[in-house]
Coordinates of C-alpha atoms and ligand atoms in Angstrom, one line a residue:
Chain A
M1 CA 74.2 167.4 86.1
R2 CA 75.7 165.0 88.6
A3 CA 73.8 166.4 91.5
N4 CA 71.6 164.4 93.5
L5 CA 68.4 163.9 91.3
A6 CA 65.2 163.0 93.3
V7 CA 63.2 161.0 90.7
Q8 CA 59.3 161.2 91.1
H9 CA 59.5 164.9 92.8
S10 CA 59.0 163.1 96.1
G11 CA 60.2 163.8 99.7
E12 CA 60.3 160.2 100.4
R13 CA 63.9 159.3 102.0
N14 CA 64.4 155.9 101.5
G15 CA 63.3 154.8 98.1
V16 CA 63.5 151.0 96.6
V17 CA 66.7 152.2 94.9
R18 CA 68.9 154.8 95.8
F19 CA 72.3 155.5 94.3
E20 CA 74.7 157.9 95.6
N21 CA 78.0 159.0 93.8
V22 CA 78.1 155.9 92.0
G23 CA 81.1 154.8 90.0
V24 CA 81.7 152.0 87.9
R25 CA 85.0 151.0 86.0
Y26 CA 86.0 147.8 84.9
G27 CA 89.7 146.9 85.4
S28 CA 91.7 150.1 84.8
G29 CA 89.8 151.5 82.2
P30 CA 87.8 154.4 82.2
E31 CA 84.6 155.1 84.6
I32 CA 81.6 153.6 82.6
L33 CA 79.4 155.4 85.3
R34 CA 80.4 158.6 87.1
D35 CA 79.2 160.0 90.0
I36 CA 75.5 158.6 89.2
S37 CA 72.9 159.8 91.9
F38 CA 69.1 159.0 92.1
E39 CA 66.5 157.6 93.8
L40 CA 63.7 155.2 92.6
E41 CA 60.5 155.4 94.6
G42 CA 58.5 152.4 95.6
G43 CA 55.5 151.9 92.8
S44 CA 57.7 153.9 90.0
F45 CA 58.2 153.0 86.6
H46 CA 61.2 154.2 84.5
F47 CA 62.8 153.6 81.2
L48 CA 66.6 153.5 81.0
T49 CA 67.9 154.6 77.9
G50 CA 71.3 155.4 76.1
P51 CA 73.2 154.3 73.1
S52 CA 74.8 151.0 73.0
G53 CA 77.6 151.1 75.0
A54 CA 76.3 153.6 77.7
G55 CA 76.2 151.5 80.6
K56 CA 72.7 150.4 80.8
T57 CA 73.5 146.9 81.7
S58 CA 76.4 148.0 84.3
L59 CA 73.6 150.1 85.9
L60 CA 71.1 147.4 86.0
K61 CA 73.9 144.8 87.4
L62 CA 74.3 147.3 90.3
M63 CA 70.7 147.4 91.0
Y64 CA 70.3 143.3 90.9
L65 CA 73.2 142.9 93.0
A66 CA 75.5 141.1 90.2
Q67 CA 78.2 143.8 90.5
R68 CA 79.3 146.1 93.5
P69 CA 80.1 150.0 92.3
T70 CA 84.0 150.7 92.3
R71 CA 82.4 153.9 94.3
G72 CA 79.7 155.2 96.0
L73 CA 76.7 154.3 97.9
V74 CA 73.9 151.9 96.6
R75 CA 70.7 151.1 98.5
L76 CA 68.1 148.6 97.9
F77 CA 65.0 148.2 100.1
G78 CA 66.9 150.6 102.4
R79 CA 69.8 148.4 102.9
D80 CA 73.6 149.5 101.8
V81 CA 74.2 146.8 99.7
T82 CA 78.0 147.1 100.5
V83 CA 77.7 145.8 104.0
L84 CA 75.2 143.1 103.2
K85 CA 76.3 139.8 104.6
R86 CA 76.2 136.8 102.4
P87 CA 73.0 135.3 103.8
E88 CA 71.3 138.4 103.4
L89 CA 71.5 138.5 99.5
P90 CA 69.2 135.9 98.8
P91 CA 66.1 137.5 100.2
L92 CA 67.0 140.5 98.8
R93 CA 67.2 138.8 95.4
R94 CA 64.1 137.2 95.7
R95 CA 62.4 140.3 95.4
I96 CA 64.0 141.4 92.5
G97 CA 63.1 140.1 88.9
V98 CA 65.3 140.4 86.2
V99 CA 65.1 140.1 82.4
F100 CA 68.7 139.5 81.3
Q101 CA 69.6 141.2 78.0
D102 CA 70.8 137.4 76.7
F103 CA 68.0 135.8 78.6
R104 CA 70.1 133.3 80.6
L105 CA 67.9 130.3 80.0
I106 CA 69.0 126.8 81.2
N107 CA 69.1 125.0 78.1
H108 CA 68.3 121.5 79.3
L109 CA 65.2 122.6 81.3
T110 CA 61.9 123.1 79.6
A111 CA 60.2 126.4 79.5
L112 CA 58.2 125.7 82.1
E113 CA 61.2 124.7 84.4
N114 CA 62.8 127.5 83.6
V115 CA 60.1 129.8 84.6
A116 CA 59.3 128.0 87.5
L117 CA 62.9 128.0 88.8
P118 CA 62.7 131.1 90.9
L119 CA 59.6 129.4 92.6
R120 CA 61.3 126.2 93.2
I121 CA 64.7 128.0 94.7
A122 CA 62.3 130.0 97.4
G123 CA 61.1 126.2 98.4
A124 CA 57.6 126.5 96.9
K125 CA 55.4 123.3 96.4
K126 CA 55.4 121.6 93.3
E127 CA 51.6 121.9 92.9
Q128 CA 51.5 125.4 93.7
I129 CA 54.3 126.2 90.7
E130 CA 53.2 124.2 87.9
A131 CA 49.7 125.8 87.5
H132 CA 50.8 129.3 88.0
V133 CA 53.5 129.0 85.7
T134 CA 51.4 127.3 83.0
E135 CA 49.0 130.2 83.5
L136 CA 51.9 132.7 83.1
L137 CA 53.1 131.0 79.9
S138 CA 49.9 131.3 78.5
W139 CA 49.5 134.9 79.2
V140 CA 52.4 135.7 77.3
G141 CA 51.7 133.4 74.4
L142 CA 53.5 130.5 75.2
S143 CA 50.8 127.7 75.9
G144 CA 52.1 125.6 72.9
Q145 CA 55.9 125.5 74.3
V146 CA 55.1 124.5 77.8
N147 CA 57.3 121.5 77.4
A148 CA 59.9 122.8 74.7
K149 CA 63.4 123.4 75.6
P150 CA 65.0 126.9 74.8
P151 CA 67.2 125.6 72.1
T152 CA 64.0 124.9 70.0
L153 CA 62.5 128.1 70.9
S154 CA 62.9 131.4 68.3
D155 CA 64.6 134.5 70.1
G156 CA 61.4 136.3 70.6
E157 CA 59.9 133.0 72.5
K158 CA 63.1 132.8 74.5
Q159 CA 62.8 136.4 75.8
R160 CA 59.0 135.6 76.7
V161 CA 60.2 132.8 79.0
A162 CA 62.8 135.0 80.1
I163 CA 60.4 137.5 81.0
A164 CA 57.6 135.1 82.4
R165 CA 60.3 133.9 84.9
A166 CA 61.2 137.2 86.1
V167 CA 57.8 138.0 86.8
I168 CA 56.8 134.7 88.2
G169 CA 57.8 135.6 91.9
R170 CA 55.6 139.1 91.8
P171 CA 59.2 140.8 92.6
S172 CA 59.1 144.3 94.2
L173 CA 61.5 145.7 91.8
L174 CA 61.7 144.3 88.0
L175 CA 64.4 145.4 86.0
A176 CA 64.4 144.7 82.3
D177 CA 67.6 145.0 80.3
E178 CA 66.0 145.7 76.4
P179 CA 63.2 143.1 76.9
T180 CA 61.6 143.9 73.6
G181 CA 65.1 143.9 72.0
N182 CA 63.7 140.2 69.9
I183 CA 60.2 140.7 69.5
D184 CA 58.1 142.5 66.9
L185 CA 55.9 145.6 68.3
D186 CA 52.6 143.9 68.9
Q187 CA 54.6 141.8 71.4
G188 CA 56.6 144.3 72.8
L189 CA 53.6 146.2 73.7
R190 CA 51.8 143.5 75.1
I191 CA 55.0 142.9 77.3
L192 CA 55.0 146.5 78.3
R193 CA 51.5 146.4 79.4
L194 CA 52.0 143.2 81.4
F195 CA 54.8 145.5 83.0
E196 CA 52.2 148.1 83.5
E197 CA 50.0 145.5 85.1
L198 CA 52.8 144.5 87.8
N199 CA 53.6 148.1 88.4
K200 CA 49.8 148.8 89.1
I201 CA 49.9 146.4 92.2
G202 CA 53.0 148.2 93.5
T203 CA 56.3 146.9 91.7
T204 CA 58.7 149.2 90.9
V205 CA 60.0 148.7 87.0
V206 CA 62.9 149.8 85.3
I207 CA 63.3 148.8 81.7
A208 CA 66.5 149.5 79.6
T209 CA 65.8 150.1 76.1
H210 CA 67.3 151.7 73.4
D211 CA 63.7 151.7 71.4
R212 CA 62.5 155.0 71.1
S213 CA 59.0 154.4 70.0
L214 CA 58.4 152.2 73.2
V215 CA 59.4 155.3 75.2
S216 CA 57.1 157.5 73.1
T217 CA 54.4 155.1 73.1
F218 CA 54.4 154.9 77.1
R219 CA 54.6 158.0 78.6
R220 CA 57.1 157.3 81.3
P221 CA 60.1 159.1 82.9
E222 CA 63.3 158.3 81.0
L223 CA 66.7 157.7 82.8
R224 CA 68.8 158.7 80.1
L225 CA 72.8 157.6 80.2
Q226 CA 75.4 159.3 78.1
G227 CA 78.9 159.4 78.6
G228 CA 78.7 158.1 81.8
D229 CA 76.1 160.6 83.3
L230 CA 72.6 160.0 84.2
T231 CA 69.9 162.4 83.3
L232 CA 66.2 162.4 84.1
H233 CA 63.7 163.7 81.5
R234 CA 59.7 163.6 81.8
P235 CA 57.3 163.2 79.1
A236 CA 55.9 166.5 78.1
P237 CA 52.2 166.9 79.0
T238 CA 51.4 166.8 75.4
G239 CA 53.0 164.2 72.8
V240 CA 54.6 166.5 70.2
D241 CA 58.3 167.2 71.5
R242 CA 58.1 165.4 75.0
L243 CA 61.6 164.0 74.5
R244 CA 63.5 167.2 73.9
R245 CA 62.1 168.6 77.2
V246 CA 64.2 168.0 80.1
D247 CA 63.1 168.4 83.8
P248 CA 65.4 171.2 85.5
L249 CA 67.4 169.1 88.1
P250 CA 67.0 169.8 91.6
G251 CA 70.1 171.8 93.0
A252 CA 71.5 172.1 89.2
Chain B
M1 CA 59.0 117.5 86.1
F2 CA 61.4 119.3 88.5
H3 CA 63.4 116.0 88.9
R4 CA 66.1 117.7 86.6
S5 CA 68.9 119.6 88.7
E6 CA 70.0 122.9 87.1
L7 CA 73.6 121.7 86.8
Q8 CA 73.5 118.4 85.3
L9 CA 76.9 117.6 86.8
N10 CA 76.2 113.4 86.0
R11 CA 76.4 115.0 82.4
D12 CA 79.7 116.2 82.4
T13 CA 81.8 113.8 80.5
A14 CA 85.2 115.2 82.4
R15 CA 83.5 114.2 85.7
R16 CA 83.3 110.4 84.9
F17 CA 86.9 109.8 85.8
I18 CA 85.8 110.6 89.5
P19 CA 84.5 107.4 90.4
L20 CA 87.4 105.7 88.7
M21 CA 90.2 107.5 90.5
V22 CA 88.0 107.3 93.9
A23 CA 88.0 103.4 93.3
A24 CA 91.9 103.2 92.5
M25 CA 92.1 105.1 95.7
V26 CA 89.8 102.9 97.8
Y27 CA 91.6 99.9 96.2
L28 CA 94.7 101.1 97.3
A29 CA 93.8 101.9 100.8
T30 CA 91.9 98.7 101.1
L31 CA 94.8 96.5 100.4
A32 CA 96.8 98.3 102.8
L33 CA 94.2 97.8 105.5
A34 CA 94.1 94.2 104.4
G35 CA 98.1 93.9 104.9
A36 CA 97.8 95.5 108.2
V37 CA 94.9 93.2 109.6
V38 CA 97.1 90.1 108.0
V39 CA 100.2 91.3 109.5
G40 CA 98.5 91.9 112.9
A41 CA 96.6 88.8 113.0
T42 CA 99.8 87.4 112.1
V43 CA 101.8 88.4 115.2
D44 CA 99.1 87.9 117.1
R45 CA 99.9 83.9 116.4
W46 CA 103.2 84.3 116.8
S47 CA 103.0 86.2 120.1
E48 CA 100.4 83.5 121.5
G49 CA 103.0 80.5 120.4
L50 CA 106.1 82.1 121.6
R51 CA 105.2 84.4 124.6
G52 CA 106.8 82.6 127.6
T53 CA 109.0 80.1 125.7
L54 CA 112.8 79.5 125.9
T55 CA 114.8 77.3 123.5
V56 CA 118.0 75.6 125.2
Q57 CA 120.6 74.0 123.0
L58 CA 123.2 71.4 123.9
P59 CA 126.1 70.7 121.9
G60 CA 125.5 67.2 120.1
G61 CA 127.6 64.5 120.4
R62 CA 129.7 62.6 117.6
G63 CA 129.2 59.0 116.8
D64 CA 127.3 56.0 118.4
A65 CA 129.4 56.3 121.6
S66 CA 128.1 59.7 122.4
V67 CA 124.6 58.6 122.4
A68 CA 124.4 57.6 125.9
E69 CA 126.5 60.4 126.9
T70 CA 123.9 63.0 125.3
A71 CA 121.0 61.4 126.7
A72 CA 122.9 61.9 130.2
R73 CA 123.5 65.4 129.4
T74 CA 120.0 65.9 128.3
D75 CA 118.7 64.7 131.3
T76 CA 121.0 66.3 133.8
A77 CA 119.7 69.8 131.8
V78 CA 116.5 69.2 132.1
S79 CA 116.1 68.6 135.8
L80 CA 118.2 71.9 135.9
L81 CA 115.5 73.4 134.5
L82 CA 112.8 72.0 136.1
E83 CA 114.5 73.0 139.1
T84 CA 114.7 76.5 138.4
A85 CA 111.7 78.7 139.7
G86 CA 109.5 80.2 136.9
I87 CA 109.7 77.2 134.5
A88 CA 107.0 75.0 134.1
T89 CA 107.8 72.6 131.2
A90 CA 111.2 71.5 129.6
Q91 CA 110.7 69.1 126.8
P92 CA 113.9 67.6 124.4
V93 CA 112.7 68.0 121.0
P94 CA 112.8 64.6 119.4
A95 CA 115.8 63.9 117.3
S96 CA 113.1 62.5 114.2
D97 CA 111.8 66.3 114.7
L98 CA 115.3 67.5 114.2
E99 CA 116.0 65.4 111.3
S100 CA 113.2 66.8 109.3
L101 CA 114.0 69.8 110.0
L102 CA 117.4 69.4 108.6
E103 CA 115.7 67.3 105.5
P104 CA 115.2 70.0 103.1
W105 CA 118.9 70.4 103.4
L106 CA 120.6 67.1 103.4
G107 CA 117.8 65.1 102.0
K108 CA 115.6 62.1 103.9
G109 CA 117.7 59.4 105.2
N110 CA 120.9 60.9 104.3
L111 CA 121.8 62.1 107.3
P112 CA 125.5 61.0 108.5
A113 CA 125.7 59.1 111.5
D114 CA 128.8 61.2 113.0
L115 CA 126.9 64.5 112.3
P116 CA 127.1 66.5 115.4
V117 CA 123.1 67.6 115.7
P118 CA 122.6 69.3 118.6
V119 CA 120.1 69.0 121.5
L120 CA 117.0 71.1 121.7
I121 CA 115.1 71.8 124.7
D122 CA 111.6 73.5 124.6
V123 CA 111.3 75.3 127.8
T124 CA 107.8 77.1 128.7
L125 CA 107.5 79.4 131.5
D126 CA 105.0 80.0 134.0
P127 CA 102.3 82.8 133.2
G128 CA 104.0 86.0 133.7
A129 CA 107.1 84.5 135.2
R130 CA 110.5 86.1 134.4
I131 CA 113.7 84.3 134.4
D132 CA 117.3 86.0 134.8
L133 CA 118.7 84.3 131.4
V134 CA 122.3 85.3 132.2
A135 CA 122.1 83.5 135.4
L136 CA 120.3 80.4 133.8
Q137 CA 122.9 80.5 131.1
R138 CA 125.5 80.1 133.6
N139 CA 124.2 77.7 135.8
L140 CA 123.6 75.4 132.7
A141 CA 126.9 75.7 131.2
G142 CA 128.2 74.7 134.6
V143 CA 126.6 71.0 134.4
V144 CA 126.6 71.0 130.4
P145 CA 129.5 72.5 128.9
G146 CA 128.6 74.6 125.9
A147 CA 124.9 75.0 126.7
R148 CA 123.2 77.9 125.2
V149 CA 119.8 79.6 126.1
S150 CA 118.1 81.7 123.3
D151 CA 115.1 83.8 124.4
N152 CA 112.4 83.6 121.9
G153 CA 110.9 86.7 123.1
V154 CA 113.8 88.6 121.7
Y155 CA 113.4 87.1 118.3
L156 CA 109.5 87.9 118.9
E157 CA 109.9 91.4 119.7
R158 CA 112.1 92.0 116.6
L159 CA 109.4 90.6 114.7
V160 CA 106.7 92.5 116.3
R161 CA 108.6 95.5 116.0
L162 CA 108.9 95.0 112.1
A163 CA 105.1 94.1 112.1
R164 CA 104.1 97.0 113.6
S165 CA 106.5 99.0 111.1
V166 CA 104.5 97.4 108.4
Q167 CA 101.3 98.4 109.9
L168 CA 102.6 102.0 110.2
V169 CA 103.3 102.1 106.5
A170 CA 100.0 100.7 105.7
G171 CA 98.7 103.6 107.9
V172 CA 100.4 105.9 106.1
V173 CA 99.6 104.8 102.8
M174 CA 96.1 104.7 103.7
L175 CA 96.6 108.3 104.8
L176 CA 97.9 109.4 101.9
V177 CA 95.7 107.7 99.4
A178 CA 92.7 109.4 101.4
L179 CA 94.2 112.9 100.9
A180 CA 94.9 112.1 97.1
A181 CA 91.0 111.1 97.0
V182 CA 90.0 114.7 98.9
A183 CA 92.5 116.5 96.5
I184 CA 90.8 114.8 93.5
I185 CA 87.5 115.6 94.7
V186 CA 88.3 119.4 95.7
F187 CA 89.9 119.6 92.3
A188 CA 86.9 118.2 90.5
T189 CA 84.6 120.3 92.5
R190 CA 86.4 123.6 91.7
A191 CA 86.5 122.7 87.9
G192 CA 82.9 121.8 87.9
L193 CA 82.4 125.1 89.8
S194 CA 84.2 127.1 86.9
M195 CA 82.7 125.1 84.0
H196 CA 79.2 126.0 85.5
R197 CA 79.9 129.5 86.4
E198 CA 77.3 131.1 84.3
T199 CA 74.6 128.9 85.6
I200 CA 75.5 129.3 89.1
E201 CA 75.3 133.0 88.6
L202 CA 72.1 133.0 87.6
L203 CA 70.7 131.0 90.3
H204 CA 72.4 133.2 92.8
L205 CA 70.8 136.2 90.8
I206 CA 67.5 134.7 91.1
G207 CA 68.0 134.2 95.1
A208 CA 69.3 130.6 95.4
R209 CA 71.7 130.1 98.5
D210 CA 75.0 128.9 98.2
A211 CA 73.4 125.7 100.0
Y212 CA 71.1 125.1 97.1
I213 CA 74.1 125.0 94.8
A214 CA 76.2 123.0 97.3
R215 CA 73.6 120.3 97.2
Q216 CA 73.9 119.4 93.5
F217 CA 77.7 119.0 93.9
V218 CA 77.0 117.3 97.2
T219 CA 74.7 114.6 95.7
N220 CA 76.9 114.0 92.8
A221 CA 80.0 113.7 95.1
L222 CA 77.9 111.2 97.4
W223 CA 77.1 109.2 94.3
H224 CA 80.9 109.2 93.1
G225 CA 82.0 108.1 96.4
L226 CA 79.9 105.3 96.8
L227 CA 80.3 103.8 93.4
G228 CA 84.3 104.4 93.4
G229 CA 84.1 102.9 96.8
I230 CA 82.0 99.8 96.0
I231 CA 84.2 99.2 92.8
G232 CA 87.5 99.6 95.0
V233 CA 86.3 97.4 97.8
V234 CA 85.2 94.5 95.2
L235 CA 88.6 95.1 93.2
A236 CA 90.7 94.8 96.3
A237 CA 88.8 91.7 97.8
A238 CA 89.0 89.9 94.5
T239 CA 93.0 90.8 94.5
V240 CA 93.3 89.4 98.3
A241 CA 91.2 86.4 97.3
A242 CA 93.3 85.5 94.5
L243 CA 96.4 86.1 96.9
G244 CA 95.1 83.5 99.1
V245 CA 94.5 81.0 96.4
I246 CA 98.1 81.3 95.6
A247 CA 99.2 81.4 98.4
G248 CA 97.0 78.1 99.5
E249 CA 98.5 76.4 96.6
V250 CA 102.2 77.7 96.9
A251 CA 102.1 77.3 100.8
L252 CA 104.3 80.0 101.4
P253 CA 107.5 78.9 103.2
V254 CA 107.2 81.7 105.8
A255 CA 106.6 80.2 109.1
G256 CA 103.3 81.2 110.7
L257 CA 101.9 83.1 107.3
R258 CA 98.9 80.9 106.4
L259 CA 97.0 83.6 104.5
P260 CA 93.8 81.6 103.3
E261 CA 93.2 80.8 107.1
Q262 CA 93.5 84.2 108.1
L263 CA 91.2 85.6 105.5
S264 CA 88.3 83.2 106.4
I265 CA 89.0 84.2 109.8
S266 CA 88.6 87.9 109.0
L267 CA 85.5 87.2 106.7
V268 CA 83.1 89.2 109.2
L269 CA 85.8 92.0 108.9
W270 CA 85.8 91.8 105.0
L271 CA 81.9 92.1 105.3
A272 CA 82.0 95.1 107.4
G273 CA 84.8 96.7 105.7
G274 CA 83.1 96.0 102.2
L275 CA 80.1 98.2 103.5
L276 CA 81.6 100.5 105.5
I277 CA 84.4 101.8 103.3
P278 CA 82.2 102.8 100.4
V279 CA 80.1 104.7 102.9
V280 CA 83.1 106.2 104.2
A281 CA 84.3 107.4 101.0
G282 CA 81.0 108.7 100.0
L283 CA 80.7 110.7 103.2
V284 CA 84.5 111.8 102.6
A285 CA 83.5 113.0 99.2
M286 CA 80.5 114.5 100.3
G287 CA 81.7 116.7 103.0
T288 CA 84.7 117.8 100.8
A289 CA 82.5 118.5 97.9
R290 CA 80.2 121.0 100.3
L291 CA 83.4 122.3 101.7
T292 CA 84.7 123.5 98.9
V293 CA 81.6 124.6 97.1
M294 CA 81.0 126.8 100.0
R295 CA 84.4 128.3 100.5
T296 CA 84.6 129.0 96.6
L297 CA 81.2 130.6 96.6
R298 CA 82.1 132.9 99.5
Q299 CA 84.7 134.7 97.1
V300 CA 81.8 135.6 94.7
L301 CA 79.1 137.9 95.1
Ligands
ADP1 N1 82.4 143.0 82.4 C1 83.0 144.1 81.9 N2 84.5 144.2 81.5 C2 85.0 145.3 81.0 N3 83.9 145.9 80.3 C3 82.9 145.9 80.2 C4 82.2 145.0 81.1 N4 80.8 145.1 81.0 C5 81.0 146.3 80.3 N5 82.0 146.7 79.9 C6 82.3 147.9 79.1 O1 81.3 148.9 79.6 C7 80.7 149.7 79.1 C8 79.5 149.9 79.0 O2 78.7 148.6 78.6 P1 77.1 148.1 79.5 O3 76.8 148.3 80.4 O4 76.6 146.7 78.8 O5 76.5 149.0 78.0 P2 75.0 148.9 77.4 O6 74.3 147.9 78.2 O7 74.1 150.2 77.6 O8 75.0 148.7 76.1 C9 81.0 149.3 77.4 O9 82.2 150.1 76.8 C10 81.6 147.8 77.7 O10 82.3 147.3 76.7
MG2 MG1 73.1 146.2 77.5

């Protein structure tokens, strides 16, 4: 179970994300993640599932460089994150788009300004930013809320602003933490299709969710976290009982 | 759009005290500086007036009968002084001047005729000349018993030493005040970093460099330093001006310390300082804030 599992049956050596025997614990508590090993190939699309408290957010944090592993090796875009020098972090982070579980919007900035933030930080020109951001906001159905500030938005609207901010920079790696948690199924499907579009043009996507209906609608491989262990589950060719099928692990 | 900063430090009510603290610091430092400048100017004037001068004192004669005798002894002393190498002039202080010096104590016209008023002789030396005071004293006492030479240089030296000490203290005060101001900026910057920890983490996660975050603190600190500097300098200038007015009215009984005159002499200095001090305060605040942010952020992921 804890052996290396090469996601997407590929022989490629350095995927976009590679974990080797990664463990995470908070303080002196138990290990939330134990001996996690996997590799995500560029252009792949995965769900990350597991019950609440299983460690989905913790795993994503390792991938978006908000946290270092307690032990083990984490590689992003072929770089060992534990030996990265400080000036090397921002360029790496700019290749990663994150939809945070709690949105993390800046309340005194408008939806437009919030979405524009990654571009602004990366030093893009104002004129380029505005048209681009307005277009994306209307795509996520917020053309009427361009100048609204987060406190006046509903949770679903905030979530869509957060999603727009995550994808505005066309990231190589998109990590979404429960991105459909606060929106209805129709909108959820629409958002997922946006992620699929990005995936088609090469973005590696990981979506943490506990929403089974999403997982069954979008027949994508599933990384399942339970009791600190990670297992890979592939959708069956037919839709009937695909979720119960577990791929045999290489070396397991 | 896009003019708003992400941290909005200028909206933090807790930060509003910073310009006031900086103003208080700049006020104290400016007063110390002004004090040092005034003392320096005063000492320069004293030095100019007293350098290369001696005072010779002859015992006064008693009663009318002694007037002629006193005059004779004065002449003897003056001619001996003028013969001495290195002495340029020797001028007895007129009796009327001596009487006016005593007036504050004895009242006008109340000088008793038999008061043994000593004779003072102002002596100026040739520029750069050095006199053997012991030998001069001995020679003088030989012709006029009881004559005494006092070297104003010794007096001056003590005054200068005192003035330099005052200036040193002023310097220490300025240094301490600057350190306190730096400490305030460090403290406020750290508080700001911790208060906005979540936003800063977000900025980092979406790819902001430390310098991007530091810029918001630096802009804020520059503004606080300039504002505090201007307020402090204006208040200090007003205080010194008020002191000058009071000193002018009361006519300070301290020899040589004529405040208003020195203040007008250093008007240019005030103008230069008035511009320079806030700029320096702003730059120091800026540098301190940047250093604090960069050092603190190095410890986060
Ligand atoms: N910063 C933290 N400090 C201490 N414990 C934490 C922290 N973050 C998460 N945990 C704990 O780690 C476990 C996994 O949390 P999380 O990664 O948020 O799971 P999930 O996203 O799957 O709900 C939980 O038991 C949670 O309480
Ligand atoms: Mg979570």
